Amino acid sequence: MRAVAREMSRQLQPELAPGLHLVATPIGNLGDITLRALAVLARADVVYCEDTRHSRTLMQHFGLRAPLKSYHEHNASAMRPLILDELAGGGRIALISDAGTPLISDPGYKLVQEAIAAGHSVVALPGPSAALAALTCAGLPTDAFLFAGFLPPRSAARQARLEDLKGIDATLIIYEAPSRVADTLSDLSAVLGARPAAVTRELTKLHEEVVRGSLAELAQRLADASARGEYAIVVAPPEAGEVGDPAIAAALSDALEDMRLKDAARVVAEALGVSRNRVYEIGLRLKGQQGA
Ligand code: SAM
């Protein structure tokens, strides 16, 4: 442990450089804070967070006394000019979120964009994020992945978004509220079919849980459960050989030159071995785009 103390004091020694420091914090287990995060939070002039009461618990746990100010969805546009003024005055500003990495399904993007445009230094302090924690323990391919954040809350819009994501050759990572996790799994199963997936819950916390199975199994398993806690869902990419939407759209475009949609959908569905409904839906979207 002496080496850890030595490293901590090494981290604390230099003055913190002026600029915006994006600091990842734990998603549940306070032991996941990094030494560098502690060193920056200890020396920052001010720490911007979503909820000062929530983040005070974190700061107090580690004996950190930097002033906390709020920067959240609802005050972001009013606060940004003030933060940019502080940066212009040489301020050493830290940005954290309620949990995990700021900007990942959390506020901060516009602040970073404007800080960069104004020529300020912007530094990332990597650390916990539910997305990567879920991906790494899911047991699904990690070579290419797409973080889809939260899907739309209503089923029709969610299914439309899933149709867009369906053909992407990458593992999908999705955040979901407990009240919607069952409905989302049911839509995932309906739109993406029989893909392997994992539902992760309360990662790094006492009741951490990872349930792995096909989307249909997971949808069934979660259907009756009264879901509680924080969920991240990971879904495998389409099977090699599975016909993607772009291939269907290309075949349909050709067929539509000589046929009505109904006939084109039947011919393409038979040729590619996919459902007629799926082809028909893609045809409707194609026609919508052409009409737009
Ligand atoms: N910035 C955070 C990050 O880097 O992970 C995410 C913030 S987002 C507003 C919160 C969502 O992340 C939750 O609704 C849940 O879907 C997911 N999440 C956060 N903590 C989690 C945990 N411990 N286990 C599983 N999912 C989690």
PDB file of C-alpha atoms and ligand atoms in Angstrom:
ATOM      1  CA  MET A   1       0.000   0.000   0.000  1.00  0.00           C
ATOM      2  CA  ARG A   2       2.975   2.322   0.474  1.00  0.00           C
ATOM      3  CA  ALA A   3       3.414   2.352  -3.304  1.00  0.00           C
ATOM      4  CA  VAL A   4      -0.204   3.473  -3.675  1.00  0.00           C
ATOM      5  CA  ALA A   5       0.349   6.332  -1.208  1.00  0.00           C
ATOM      6  CA  ARG A   6       3.503   7.283  -3.109  1.00  0.00           C
ATOM      7  CA  GLU A   7       1.629   7.351  -6.419  1.00  0.00           C
ATOM      8  CA  MET A   8      -1.170   9.398  -4.856  1.00  0.00           C
ATOM      9  CA  SER A   9       1.254  12.011  -3.574  1.00  0.00           C
ATOM     10  CA  ARG A  10       2.966  12.064  -6.984  1.00  0.00           C
ATOM     11  CA  GLN A  11      -0.451  12.728  -8.593  1.00  0.00           C
ATOM     12  CA  LEU A  12      -1.107  15.545  -6.122  1.00  0.00           C
ATOM     13  CA  GLN A  13       2.225  17.307  -6.450  1.00  0.00           C
ATOM     14  CA  PRO A  14       2.008  19.476  -9.554  1.00  0.00           C
ATOM     15  CA  GLU A  15      -0.486  22.318  -9.700  1.00  0.00           C
ATOM     16  CA  LEU A  16      -3.604  21.310 -11.577  1.00  0.00           C
ATOM     17  CA  ALA A  17      -3.486  22.813 -15.076  1.00  0.00           C
ATOM     18  CA  PRO A  18      -6.190  25.327 -15.999  1.00  0.00           C
ATOM     19  CA  GLY A  19      -8.956  23.930 -18.205  1.00  0.00           C
ATOM     20  CA  LEU A  20     -11.922  21.614 -18.195  1.00  0.00           C
ATOM     21  CA  HIS A  21     -11.239  18.217 -16.610  1.00  0.00           C
ATOM     22  CA  LEU A  22     -13.812  15.522 -17.432  1.00  0.00           C
ATOM     23  CA  VAL A  23     -13.693  13.167 -14.475  1.00  0.00           C
ATOM     24  CA  ALA A  24     -15.266   9.697 -14.482  1.00  0.00           C
ATOM     25  CA  THR A  25     -16.609   8.618 -11.080  1.00  0.00           C
ATOM     26  CA  PRO A  26     -17.900   5.240  -9.803  1.00  0.00           C
ATOM     27  CA  ILE A  27     -21.170   3.725 -11.079  1.00  0.00           C
ATOM     28  CA  GLY A  28     -21.841   2.174  -7.678  1.00  0.00           C
ATOM     29  CA  ASN A  29     -18.697   0.886  -6.032  1.00  0.00           C
ATOM     30  CA  LEU A  30     -16.724   3.796  -4.559  1.00  0.00           C
ATOM     31  CA  GLY A  31     -13.567   1.694  -4.800  1.00  0.00           C
ATOM     32  CA  ASP A  32     -13.648   2.273  -8.543  1.00  0.00           C
ATOM     33  CA  ILE A  33     -12.554   5.912  -8.231  1.00  0.00           C
ATOM     34  CA  THR A  34      -9.134   6.423  -9.809  1.00  0.00           C
ATOM     35  CA  LEU A  35      -6.174   8.060  -8.069  1.00  0.00           C
ATOM     36  CA  ARG A  36      -6.064  10.640 -10.817  1.00  0.00           C
ATOM     37  CA  ALA A  37      -9.769  11.440 -10.382  1.00  0.00           C
ATOM     38  CA  LEU A  38      -9.153  12.020  -6.660  1.00  0.00           C
ATOM     39  CA  ALA A  39      -6.124  14.190  -7.390  1.00  0.00           C
ATOM     40  CA  VAL A  40      -8.062  16.366  -9.840  1.00  0.00           C
ATOM     41  CA  LEU A  41     -11.133  16.673  -7.616  1.00  0.00           C
ATOM     42  CA  ALA A  42      -8.853  17.615  -4.699  1.00  0.00           C
ATOM     43  CA  ARG A  43      -7.212  20.479  -6.604  1.00  0.00           C
ATOM     44  CA  ALA A  44     -10.070  21.801  -8.788  1.00  0.00           C
ATOM     45  CA  ASP A  45     -11.336  25.338  -8.111  1.00  0.00           C
ATOM     46  CA  VAL A  46     -14.859  24.101  -8.641  1.00  0.00           C
ATOM     47  CA  VAL A  47     -16.525  20.785  -9.442  1.00  0.00           C
ATOM     48  CA  TYR A  48     -19.599  20.937 -11.679  1.00  0.00           C
ATOM     49  CA  CYS A  49     -22.014  18.048 -11.174  1.00  0.00           C
ATOM     50  CA  GLU A  50     -25.621  17.158 -12.002  1.00  0.00           C
ATOM     51  CA  ASP A  51     -26.950  17.024  -8.455  1.00  0.00           C
ATOM     52  CA  THR A  52     -24.914  18.703  -5.717  1.00  0.00           C
ATOM     53  CA  ARG A  53     -26.555  16.658  -2.940  1.00  0.00           C
ATOM     54  CA  HIS A  54     -25.768  13.407  -4.709  1.00  0.00           C
ATOM     55  CA  SER A  55     -22.153  14.335  -5.488  1.00  0.00           C
ATOM     56  CA  ARG A  56     -21.546  15.753  -2.001  1.00  0.00           C
ATOM     57  CA  THR A  57     -21.761  12.179  -0.695  1.00  0.00           C
ATOM     58  CA  LEU A  58     -18.945  11.164  -3.046  1.00  0.00           C
ATOM     59  CA  MET A  59     -16.835  14.211  -2.154  1.00  0.00           C
ATOM     60  CA  GLN A  60     -17.354  13.735   1.580  1.00  0.00           C
ATOM     61  CA  HIS A  61     -16.518  10.037   1.370  1.00  0.00           C
ATOM     62  CA  PHE A  62     -13.058  10.976   0.086  1.00  0.00           C
ATOM     63  CA  GLY A  63     -12.661  14.101   2.232  1.00  0.00           C
ATOM     64  CA  LEU A  64     -12.746  16.414  -0.800  1.00  0.00           C
ATOM     65  CA  ARG A  65     -13.685  20.033  -0.164  1.00  0.00           C
ATOM     66  CA  ALA A  66     -13.830  21.708  -3.605  1.00  0.00           C
ATOM     67  CA  PRO A  67     -17.025  23.727  -4.049  1.00  0.00           C
ATOM     68  CA  LEU A  68     -19.775  21.895  -5.939  1.00  0.00           C
ATOM     69  CA  LYS A  69     -21.979  23.690  -8.464  1.00  0.00           C
ATOM     70  CA  SER A  70     -24.745  22.225 -10.563  1.00  0.00           C
ATOM     71  CA  TYR A  71     -24.636  21.749 -14.312  1.00  0.00           C
ATOM     72  CA  HIS A  72     -27.584  19.707 -15.502  1.00  0.00           C
ATOM     73  CA  GLU A  73     -29.983  19.363 -18.424  1.00  0.00           C
ATOM     74  CA  HIS A  74     -32.244  22.158 -17.158  1.00  0.00           C
ATOM     75  CA  ASN A  75     -29.687  24.874 -16.318  1.00  0.00           C
ATOM     76  CA  ALA A  76     -27.009  23.967 -18.896  1.00  0.00           C
ATOM     77  CA  SER A  77     -27.585  26.836 -21.329  1.00  0.00           C
ATOM     78  CA  ALA A  78     -27.649  29.409 -18.519  1.00  0.00           C
ATOM     79  CA  MET A  79     -24.552  27.950 -16.822  1.00  0.00           C
ATOM     80  CA  ARG A  80     -22.348  27.467 -19.894  1.00  0.00           C
ATOM     81  CA  PRO A  81     -21.392  31.155 -20.357  1.00  0.00           C
ATOM     82  CA  LEU A  82     -20.485  31.350 -16.654  1.00  0.00           C
ATOM     83  CA  ILE A  83     -18.296  28.255 -16.859  1.00  0.00           C
ATOM     84  CA  LEU A  84     -16.650  29.584 -20.024  1.00  0.00           C
ATOM     85  CA  ASP A  85     -15.904  32.836 -18.157  1.00  0.00           C
ATOM     86  CA  GLU A  86     -14.310  30.832 -15.341  1.00  0.00           C
ATOM     87  CA  LEU A  87     -12.211  28.952 -17.901  1.00  0.00           C
ATOM     88  CA  ALA A  88     -11.197  32.227 -19.557  1.00  0.00           C
ATOM     89  CA  GLY A  89     -10.021  33.440 -16.141  1.00  0.00           C
ATOM     90  CA  GLY A  90      -7.665  30.459 -15.829  1.00  0.00           C
ATOM     91  CA  GLY A  91     -10.084  28.325 -13.789  1.00  0.00           C
ATOM     92  CA  ARG A  92      -9.380  24.683 -13.080  1.00  0.00           C
ATOM     93  CA  ILE A  93     -12.799  23.203 -13.597  1.00  0.00           C
ATOM     94  CA  ALA A  94     -13.843  19.593 -13.067  1.00  0.00           C
ATOM     95  CA  LEU A  95     -17.012  18.122 -14.582  1.00  0.00           C
ATOM     96  CA  ILE A  96     -18.518  14.961 -13.126  1.00  0.00           C
ATOM     97  CA  SER A  97     -21.934  13.345 -13.495  1.00  0.00           C
ATOM     98  CA  ASP A  98     -24.116  11.457 -11.031  1.00  0.00           C
ATOM     99  CA  ALA A  99     -22.281   8.287 -11.965  1.00  0.00           C
ATOM    100  CA  GLY A 100     -19.784   7.058 -14.517  1.00  0.00           C
ATOM    101  CA  THR A 101     -18.291   9.072 -17.331  1.00  0.00           C
ATOM    102  CA  PRO A 102     -19.651  12.563 -17.963  1.00  0.00           C
ATOM    103  CA  LEU A 103     -21.164  13.099 -21.452  1.00  0.00           C
ATOM    104  CA  ILE A 104     -22.114   9.408 -21.782  1.00  0.00           C
ATOM    105  CA  SER A 105     -25.923   9.744 -21.716  1.00  0.00           C
ATOM    106  CA  ASP A 106     -25.199  12.705 -19.453  1.00  0.00           C
ATOM    107  CA  PRO A 107     -24.789  16.460 -19.899  1.00  0.00           C
ATOM    108  CA  GLY A 108     -21.495  17.976 -20.971  1.00  0.00           C
ATOM    109  CA  TYR A 109     -21.200  17.667 -24.741  1.00  0.00           C
ATOM    110  CA  LYS A 110     -22.080  21.285 -25.541  1.00  0.00           C
ATOM    111  CA  LEU A 111     -19.837  22.555 -22.770  1.00  0.00           C
ATOM    112  CA  VAL A 112     -16.926  20.544 -24.167  1.00  0.00           C
ATOM    113  CA  GLN A 113     -17.697  21.763 -27.675  1.00  0.00           C
ATOM    114  CA  GLU A 114     -17.786  25.416 -26.596  1.00  0.00           C
ATOM    115  CA  ALA A 115     -14.702  25.085 -24.389  1.00  0.00           C
ATOM    116  CA  ILE A 116     -12.761  23.659 -27.340  1.00  0.00           C
ATOM    117  CA  ALA A 117     -14.063  26.418 -29.643  1.00  0.00           C
ATOM    118  CA  ALA A 118     -12.890  29.031 -27.123  1.00  0.00           C
ATOM    119  CA  GLY A 119      -9.408  27.479 -27.101  1.00  0.00           C
ATOM    120  CA  HIS A 120      -9.465  26.019 -23.570  1.00  0.00           C
ATOM    121  CA  SER A 121      -7.756  22.812 -22.630  1.00  0.00           C
ATOM    122  CA  VAL A 122     -10.178  19.864 -22.294  1.00  0.00           C
ATOM    123  CA  VAL A 123      -8.816  16.755 -20.598  1.00  0.00           C
ATOM    124  CA  ALA A 124     -10.502  13.363 -20.163  1.00  0.00           C
ATOM    125  CA  LEU A 125      -9.947  11.308 -17.022  1.00  0.00           C
ATOM    126  CA  PRO A 126     -11.142   7.846 -18.033  1.00  0.00           C
ATOM    127  CA  GLY A 127     -12.759   5.560 -15.516  1.00  0.00           C
ATOM    128  CA  PRO A 128     -16.022   3.751 -14.847  1.00  0.00           C
ATOM    129  CA  SER A 129     -18.855   3.696 -17.347  1.00  0.00           C
ATOM    130  CA  ALA A 130     -21.827   1.339 -17.254  1.00  0.00           C
ATOM    131  CA  ALA A 131     -21.612   0.884 -21.037  1.00  0.00           C
ATOM    132  CA  LEU A 132     -18.131  -0.634 -21.029  1.00  0.00           C
ATOM    133  CA  ALA A 133     -18.692  -2.549 -17.802  1.00  0.00           C
ATOM    134  CA  ALA A 134     -21.807  -4.145 -19.340  1.00  0.00           C
ATOM    135  CA  LEU A 135     -20.047  -4.876 -22.628  1.00  0.00           C
ATOM    136  CA  THR A 136     -17.071  -6.549 -21.019  1.00  0.00           C
ATOM    137  CA  CYS A 137     -19.045  -8.924 -18.803  1.00  0.00           C
ATOM    138  CA  ALA A 138     -21.740  -9.772 -21.381  1.00  0.00           C
ATOM    139  CA  GLY A 139     -19.681 -12.437 -23.136  1.00  0.00           C
ATOM    140  CA  LEU A 140     -20.530 -11.032 -26.572  1.00  0.00           C
ATOM    141  CA  PRO A 141     -18.218  -9.788 -29.343  1.00  0.00           C
ATOM    142  CA  THR A 142     -16.264  -6.675 -28.372  1.00  0.00           C
ATOM    143  CA  ASP A 143     -14.377  -5.961 -31.604  1.00  0.00           C
ATOM    144  CA  ALA A 144     -17.058  -3.544 -32.814  1.00  0.00           C
ATOM    145  CA  PHE A 145     -19.836  -2.111 -30.680  1.00  0.00           C
ATOM    146  CA  LEU A 146     -22.421   0.642 -30.888  1.00  0.00           C
ATOM    147  CA  PHE A 147     -23.556   2.544 -27.815  1.00  0.00           C
ATOM    148  CA  ALA A 148     -27.208   3.361 -28.504  1.00  0.00           C
ATOM    149  CA  GLY A 149     -27.880   5.089 -25.157  1.00  0.00           C
ATOM    150  CA  PHE A 150     -31.548   5.191 -24.150  1.00  0.00           C
ATOM    151  CA  LEU A 151     -34.045   4.082 -26.815  1.00  0.00           C
ATOM    152  CA  PRO A 152     -37.243   6.121 -27.288  1.00  0.00           C
ATOM    153  CA  PRO A 153     -39.732   5.489 -24.466  1.00  0.00           C
ATOM    154  CA  ARG A 154     -42.711   4.701 -26.721  1.00  0.00           C
ATOM    155  CA  SER A 155     -42.870   1.309 -28.370  1.00  0.00           C
ATOM    156  CA  ALA A 156     -43.585   2.499 -31.952  1.00  0.00           C
ATOM    157  CA  ALA A 157     -40.646   4.926 -31.935  1.00  0.00           C
ATOM    158  CA  ARG A 158     -38.459   2.362 -30.181  1.00  0.00           C
ATOM    159  CA  GLN A 159     -39.224  -0.277 -32.812  1.00  0.00           C
ATOM    160  CA  ALA A 160     -38.477   2.220 -35.584  1.00  0.00           C
ATOM    161  CA  ARG A 161     -35.122   3.022 -33.985  1.00  0.00           C
ATOM    162  CA  LEU A 162     -34.384  -0.704 -33.670  1.00  0.00           C
ATOM    163  CA  GLU A 163     -35.168  -1.165 -37.361  1.00  0.00           C
ATOM    164  CA  ASP A 164     -32.426   1.422 -38.016  1.00  0.00           C
ATOM    165  CA  LEU A 165     -29.991  -0.411 -35.742  1.00  0.00           C
ATOM    166  CA  LYS A 166     -30.875  -3.882 -36.975  1.00  0.00           C
ATOM    167  CA  GLY A 167     -28.468  -4.097 -39.914  1.00  0.00           C
ATOM    168  CA  ILE A 168     -25.455  -2.695 -38.048  1.00  0.00           C
ATOM    169  CA  ASP A 169     -22.679  -5.231 -37.754  1.00  0.00           C
ATOM    170  CA  ALA A 170     -21.746  -4.471 -34.150  1.00  0.00           C
ATOM    171  CA  THR A 171     -22.715  -5.432 -30.608  1.00  0.00           C
ATOM    172  CA  LEU A 172     -25.348  -3.005 -29.288  1.00  0.00           C
ATOM    173  CA  ILE A 173     -25.241  -1.443 -25.823  1.00  0.00           C
ATOM    174  CA  ILE A 174     -28.485   0.058 -24.552  1.00  0.00           C
ATOM    175  CA  TYR A 175     -29.335   1.843 -21.286  1.00  0.00           C
ATOM    176  CA  GLU A 176     -32.818   1.382 -19.896  1.00  0.00           C
ATOM    177  CA  ALA A 177     -34.932   2.517 -16.972  1.00  0.00           C
ATOM    178  CA  PRO A 178     -36.272  -0.330 -14.783  1.00  0.00           C
ATOM    179  CA  SER A 179     -39.876   0.564 -15.583  1.00  0.00           C
ATOM    180  CA  ARG A 180     -39.261  -0.033 -19.307  1.00  0.00           C
ATOM    181  CA  VAL A 181     -36.772  -2.874 -19.356  1.00  0.00           C
ATOM    182  CA  ALA A 182     -39.406  -5.600 -19.968  1.00  0.00           C
ATOM    183  CA  ASP A 183     -41.078  -3.709 -22.840  1.00  0.00           C
ATOM    184  CA  THR A 184     -37.738  -2.876 -24.412  1.00  0.00           C
ATOM    185  CA  LEU A 185     -36.616  -6.512 -24.289  1.00  0.00           C
ATOM    186  CA  SER A 186     -39.867  -7.545 -25.899  1.00  0.00           C
ATOM    187  CA  ASP A 187     -39.315  -5.010 -28.736  1.00  0.00           C
ATOM    188  CA  LEU A 188     -35.671  -6.072 -29.065  1.00  0.00           C
ATOM    189  CA  SER A 189     -36.785  -9.664 -29.465  1.00  0.00           C
ATOM    190  CA  ALA A 190     -39.544  -8.765 -31.950  1.00  0.00           C
ATOM    191  CA  VAL A 191     -37.344  -6.570 -34.161  1.00  0.00           C
ATOM    192  CA  LEU A 192     -33.872  -8.115 -33.876  1.00  0.00           C
ATOM    193  CA  GLY A 193     -34.941 -11.780 -33.673  1.00  0.00           C
ATOM    194  CA  ALA A 194     -33.069 -14.597 -31.995  1.00  0.00           C
ATOM    195  CA  ARG A 195     -29.824 -12.904 -31.017  1.00  0.00           C
ATOM    196  CA  PRO A 196     -27.799 -13.715 -27.903  1.00  0.00           C
ATOM    197  CA  ALA A 197     -27.885 -10.907 -25.348  1.00  0.00           C
ATOM    198  CA  ALA A 198     -27.164 -10.013 -21.726  1.00  0.00           C
ATOM    199  CA  VAL A 199     -29.141  -7.959 -19.247  1.00  0.00           C
ATOM    200  CA  THR A 200     -26.820  -6.402 -16.684  1.00  0.00           C
ATOM    201  CA  ARG A 201     -28.167  -4.887 -13.510  1.00  0.00           C
ATOM    202  CA  GLU A 202     -26.615  -2.870 -10.694  1.00  0.00           C
ATOM    203  CA  LEU A 203     -23.076  -3.457 -11.942  1.00  0.00           C
ATOM    204  CA  THR A 204     -20.356  -3.023  -9.300  1.00  0.00           C
ATOM    205  CA  LYS A 205     -23.021  -2.826  -6.566  1.00  0.00           C
ATOM    206  CA  LEU A 206     -24.108  -5.292  -3.879  1.00  0.00           C
ATOM    207  CA  HIS A 207     -26.898  -6.812  -5.977  1.00  0.00           C
ATOM    208  CA  GLU A 208     -24.941  -6.911  -9.215  1.00  0.00           C
ATOM    209  CA  GLU A 209     -26.464  -9.362 -11.687  1.00  0.00           C
ATOM    210  CA  VAL A 210     -25.839 -10.449 -15.286  1.00  0.00           C
ATOM    211  CA  VAL A 211     -28.422 -12.624 -17.043  1.00  0.00           C
ATOM    212  CA  ARG A 212     -27.386 -14.053 -20.395  1.00  0.00           C
ATOM    213  CA  GLY A 213     -29.588 -15.750 -23.008  1.00  0.00           C
ATOM    214  CA  SER A 214     -31.430 -15.195 -26.247  1.00  0.00           C
ATOM    215  CA  LEU A 215     -33.481 -12.017 -26.534  1.00  0.00           C
ATOM    216  CA  ALA A 216     -36.673 -14.101 -26.436  1.00  0.00           C
ATOM    217  CA  GLU A 217     -35.573 -15.876 -23.222  1.00  0.00           C
ATOM    218  CA  LEU A 218     -34.581 -12.612 -21.579  1.00  0.00           C
ATOM    219  CA  ALA A 219     -37.835 -10.935 -22.628  1.00  0.00           C
ATOM    220  CA  GLN A 220     -39.783 -13.808 -21.108  1.00  0.00           C
ATOM    221  CA  ARG A 221     -37.688 -13.880 -17.955  1.00  0.00           C
ATOM    222  CA  LEU A 222     -38.054 -10.152 -17.302  1.00  0.00           C
ATOM    223  CA  ALA A 223     -41.709  -9.969 -18.388  1.00  0.00           C
ATOM    224  CA  ASP A 224     -43.197 -10.676 -14.951  1.00  0.00           C
ATOM    225  CA  ALA A 225     -40.357  -9.473 -12.779  1.00  0.00           C
ATOM    226  CA  SER A 226     -40.785  -6.178 -10.983  1.00  0.00           C
ATOM    227  CA  ALA A 227     -37.565  -4.643 -12.238  1.00  0.00           C
ATOM    228  CA  ARG A 228     -35.535  -2.474  -9.862  1.00  0.00           C
ATOM    229  CA  GLY A 229     -32.133  -0.827 -10.087  1.00  0.00           C
ATOM    230  CA  GLU A 230     -30.031   0.279 -13.017  1.00  0.00           C
ATOM    231  CA  TYR A 231     -29.983  -1.746 -16.233  1.00  0.00           C
ATOM    232  CA  ALA A 232     -27.772  -1.912 -19.286  1.00  0.00           C
ATOM    233  CA  ILE A 233     -28.623  -4.343 -22.102  1.00  0.00           C
ATOM    234  CA  VAL A 234     -26.069  -5.785 -24.514  1.00  0.00           C
ATOM    235  CA  VAL A 235     -27.136  -7.475 -27.777  1.00  0.00           C
ATOM    236  CA  ALA A 236     -24.984  -9.529 -30.147  1.00  0.00           C
ATOM    237  CA  PRO A 237     -24.484  -8.368 -33.752  1.00  0.00           C
ATOM    238  CA  PRO A 238     -26.477 -10.019 -36.546  1.00  0.00           C
ATOM    239  CA  GLU A 239     -25.284 -13.530 -37.437  1.00  0.00           C
ATOM    240  CA  ALA A 240     -22.863 -13.721 -40.337  1.00  0.00           C
ATOM    241  CA  GLY A 241     -25.038 -14.583 -43.300  1.00  0.00           C
ATOM    242  CA  GLU A 242     -28.108 -12.958 -41.754  1.00  0.00           C
ATOM    243  CA  VAL A 243     -29.610 -10.713 -44.404  1.00  0.00           C
ATOM    244  CA  GLY A 244     -29.293  -7.080 -43.363  1.00  0.00           C
ATOM    245  CA  ASP A 245     -31.721  -4.276 -44.152  1.00  0.00           C
ATOM    246  CA  PRO A 246     -29.369  -2.580 -46.655  1.00  0.00           C
ATOM    247  CA  ALA A 247     -29.307  -5.773 -48.782  1.00  0.00           C
ATOM    248  CA  ILE A 248     -33.101  -6.010 -48.688  1.00  0.00           C
ATOM    249  CA  ALA A 249     -33.467  -2.326 -49.574  1.00  0.00           C
ATOM    250  CA  ALA A 250     -31.131  -2.723 -52.555  1.00  0.00           C
ATOM    251  CA  ALA A 251     -33.048  -5.750 -53.890  1.00  0.00           C
ATOM    252  CA  LEU A 252     -36.357  -3.973 -53.340  1.00  0.00           C
ATOM    253  CA  SER A 253     -35.265  -0.851 -55.178  1.00  0.00           C
ATOM    254  CA  ASP A 254     -34.536  -3.002 -58.243  1.00  0.00           C
ATOM    255  CA  ALA A 255     -37.806  -4.938 -57.972  1.00  0.00           C
ATOM    256  CA  LEU A 256     -39.854  -1.769 -57.484  1.00  0.00           C
ATOM    257  CA  GLU A 257     -38.834  -0.566 -60.918  1.00  0.00           C
ATOM    258  CA  ASP A 258     -41.196  -3.142 -62.495  1.00  0.00           C
ATOM    259  CA  MET A 259     -43.600  -4.148 -59.697  1.00  0.00           C
ATOM    260  CA  ARG A 260     -45.963  -2.782 -57.105  1.00  0.00           C
ATOM    261  CA  LEU A 261     -44.706  -2.911 -53.495  1.00  0.00           C
ATOM    262  CA  LYS A 262     -46.864  -5.904 -52.587  1.00  0.00           C
ATOM    263  CA  ASP A 263     -45.479  -8.035 -55.422  1.00  0.00           C
ATOM    264  CA  ALA A 264     -41.944  -6.740 -55.010  1.00  0.00           C
ATOM    265  CA  ALA A 265     -42.052  -7.646 -51.288  1.00  0.00           C
ATOM    266  CA  ARG A 266     -43.164 -11.212 -52.110  1.00  0.00           C
ATOM    267  CA  VAL A 267     -40.486 -11.715 -54.769  1.00  0.00           C
ATOM    268  CA  VAL A 268     -37.656 -10.243 -52.654  1.00  0.00           C
ATOM    269  CA  ALA A 269     -38.754 -12.132 -49.526  1.00  0.00           C
ATOM    270  CA  GLU A 270     -38.667 -15.434 -51.430  1.00  0.00           C
ATOM    271  CA  ALA A 271     -35.347 -14.649 -53.080  1.00  0.00           C
ATOM    272  CA  LEU A 272     -33.576 -13.636 -49.848  1.00  0.00           C
ATOM    273  CA  GLY A 273     -35.350 -16.064 -47.495  1.00  0.00           C
ATOM    274  CA  VAL A 274     -36.680 -13.338 -45.180  1.00  0.00           C
ATOM    275  CA  SER A 275     -40.183 -12.511 -44.008  1.00  0.00           C
ATOM    276  CA  ARG A 276     -42.529 -10.717 -46.398  1.00  0.00           C
ATOM    277  CA  ASN A 277     -43.591  -8.341 -43.607  1.00  0.00           C
ATOM    278  CA  ARG A 278     -40.050  -7.238 -42.998  1.00  0.00           C
ATOM    279  CA  VAL A 279     -39.491  -6.542 -46.696  1.00  0.00           C
ATOM    280  CA  TYR A 280     -42.831  -4.735 -46.928  1.00  0.00           C
ATOM    281  CA  GLU A 281     -41.923  -2.500 -43.948  1.00  0.00           C
ATOM    282  CA  ILE A 282     -38.589  -1.637 -45.549  1.00  0.00           C
ATOM    283  CA  GLY A 283     -40.440  -0.881 -48.785  1.00  0.00           C
ATOM    284  CA  LEU A 284     -42.765   1.516 -46.966  1.00  0.00           C
ATOM    285  CA  ARG A 285     -39.787   3.308 -45.458  1.00  0.00           C
ATOM    286  CA  LEU A 286     -38.096   3.510 -48.862  1.00  0.00           C
ATOM    287  CA  LYS A 287     -41.224   4.982 -50.405  1.00  0.00           C
ATOM    288  CA  GLY A 288     -41.520   7.434 -47.488  1.00  0.00           C
ATOM    289  CA  GLN A 289     -37.925   8.576 -48.042  1.00  0.00           C
ATOM    290  CA  GLN A 290     -38.497   8.962 -51.790  1.00  0.00           C
ATOM    291  CA  GLY A 291     -41.674  10.964 -51.137  1.00  0.00           C
ATOM    292  CA  ALA A 292     -39.959  13.177 -48.507  1.00  0.00           C
TER     293      ALA A 292
HETATM  294  N1  SAM B   1     -22.611   8.455 -17.446  1.00  0.00           N
HETATM  295  C1  SAM B   1     -23.026   7.144 -17.032  1.00  0.00           C
HETATM  296  C2  SAM B   1     -22.031   6.095 -17.527  1.00  0.00           C
HETATM  297  O1  SAM B   1     -20.917   6.453 -17.907  1.00  0.00           O
HETATM  298  O2  SAM B   1     -22.363   4.914 -17.492  1.00  0.00           O
HETATM  299  C3  SAM B   1     -24.429   6.807 -17.473  1.00  0.00           C
HETATM  300  C4  SAM B   1     -25.471   7.796 -17.072  1.00  0.00           C
HETATM  301  S1  SAM B   1     -27.066   7.376 -17.636  1.00  0.00           S
HETATM  302  C5  SAM B   1     -27.955   8.832 -17.214  1.00  0.00           C
HETATM  303  C6  SAM B   1     -27.617   6.282 -16.394  1.00  0.00           C
HETATM  304  C7  SAM B   1     -27.926   4.892 -16.966  1.00  0.00           C
HETATM  305  O3  SAM B   1     -26.736   4.130 -17.028  1.00  0.00           O
HETATM  306  C8  SAM B   1     -28.864   4.084 -16.082  1.00  0.00           C
HETATM  307  O4  SAM B   1     -30.217   4.401 -16.332  1.00  0.00           O
HETATM  308  C9  SAM B   1     -28.527   2.669 -16.497  1.00  0.00           C
HETATM  309  O5  SAM B   1     -29.165   2.340 -17.710  1.00  0.00           O
HETATM  310  C10 SAM B   1     -27.005   2.779 -16.727  1.00  0.00           C
HETATM  311  N2  SAM B   1     -26.307   2.438 -15.484  1.00  0.00           N
HETATM  312  C11 SAM B   1     -25.760   3.301 -14.607  1.00  0.00           C
HETATM  313  N3  SAM B   1     -25.191   2.629 -13.582  1.00  0.00           N
HETATM  314  C12 SAM B   1     -25.373   1.319 -13.839  1.00  0.00           C
HETATM  315  C13 SAM B   1     -25.020   0.130 -13.156  1.00  0.00           C
HETATM  316  N4  SAM B   1     -24.381   0.180 -12.005  1.00  0.00           N
HETATM  317  N5  SAM B   1     -25.357  -1.064 -13.723  1.00  0.00           N
HETATM  318  C14 SAM B   1     -26.020  -1.114 -14.903  1.00  0.00           C
HETATM  319  N6  SAM B   1     -26.386  -0.008 -15.590  1.00  0.00           N
HETATM  320  C15 SAM B   1     -26.068   1.184 -15.070  1.00  0.00           C
END
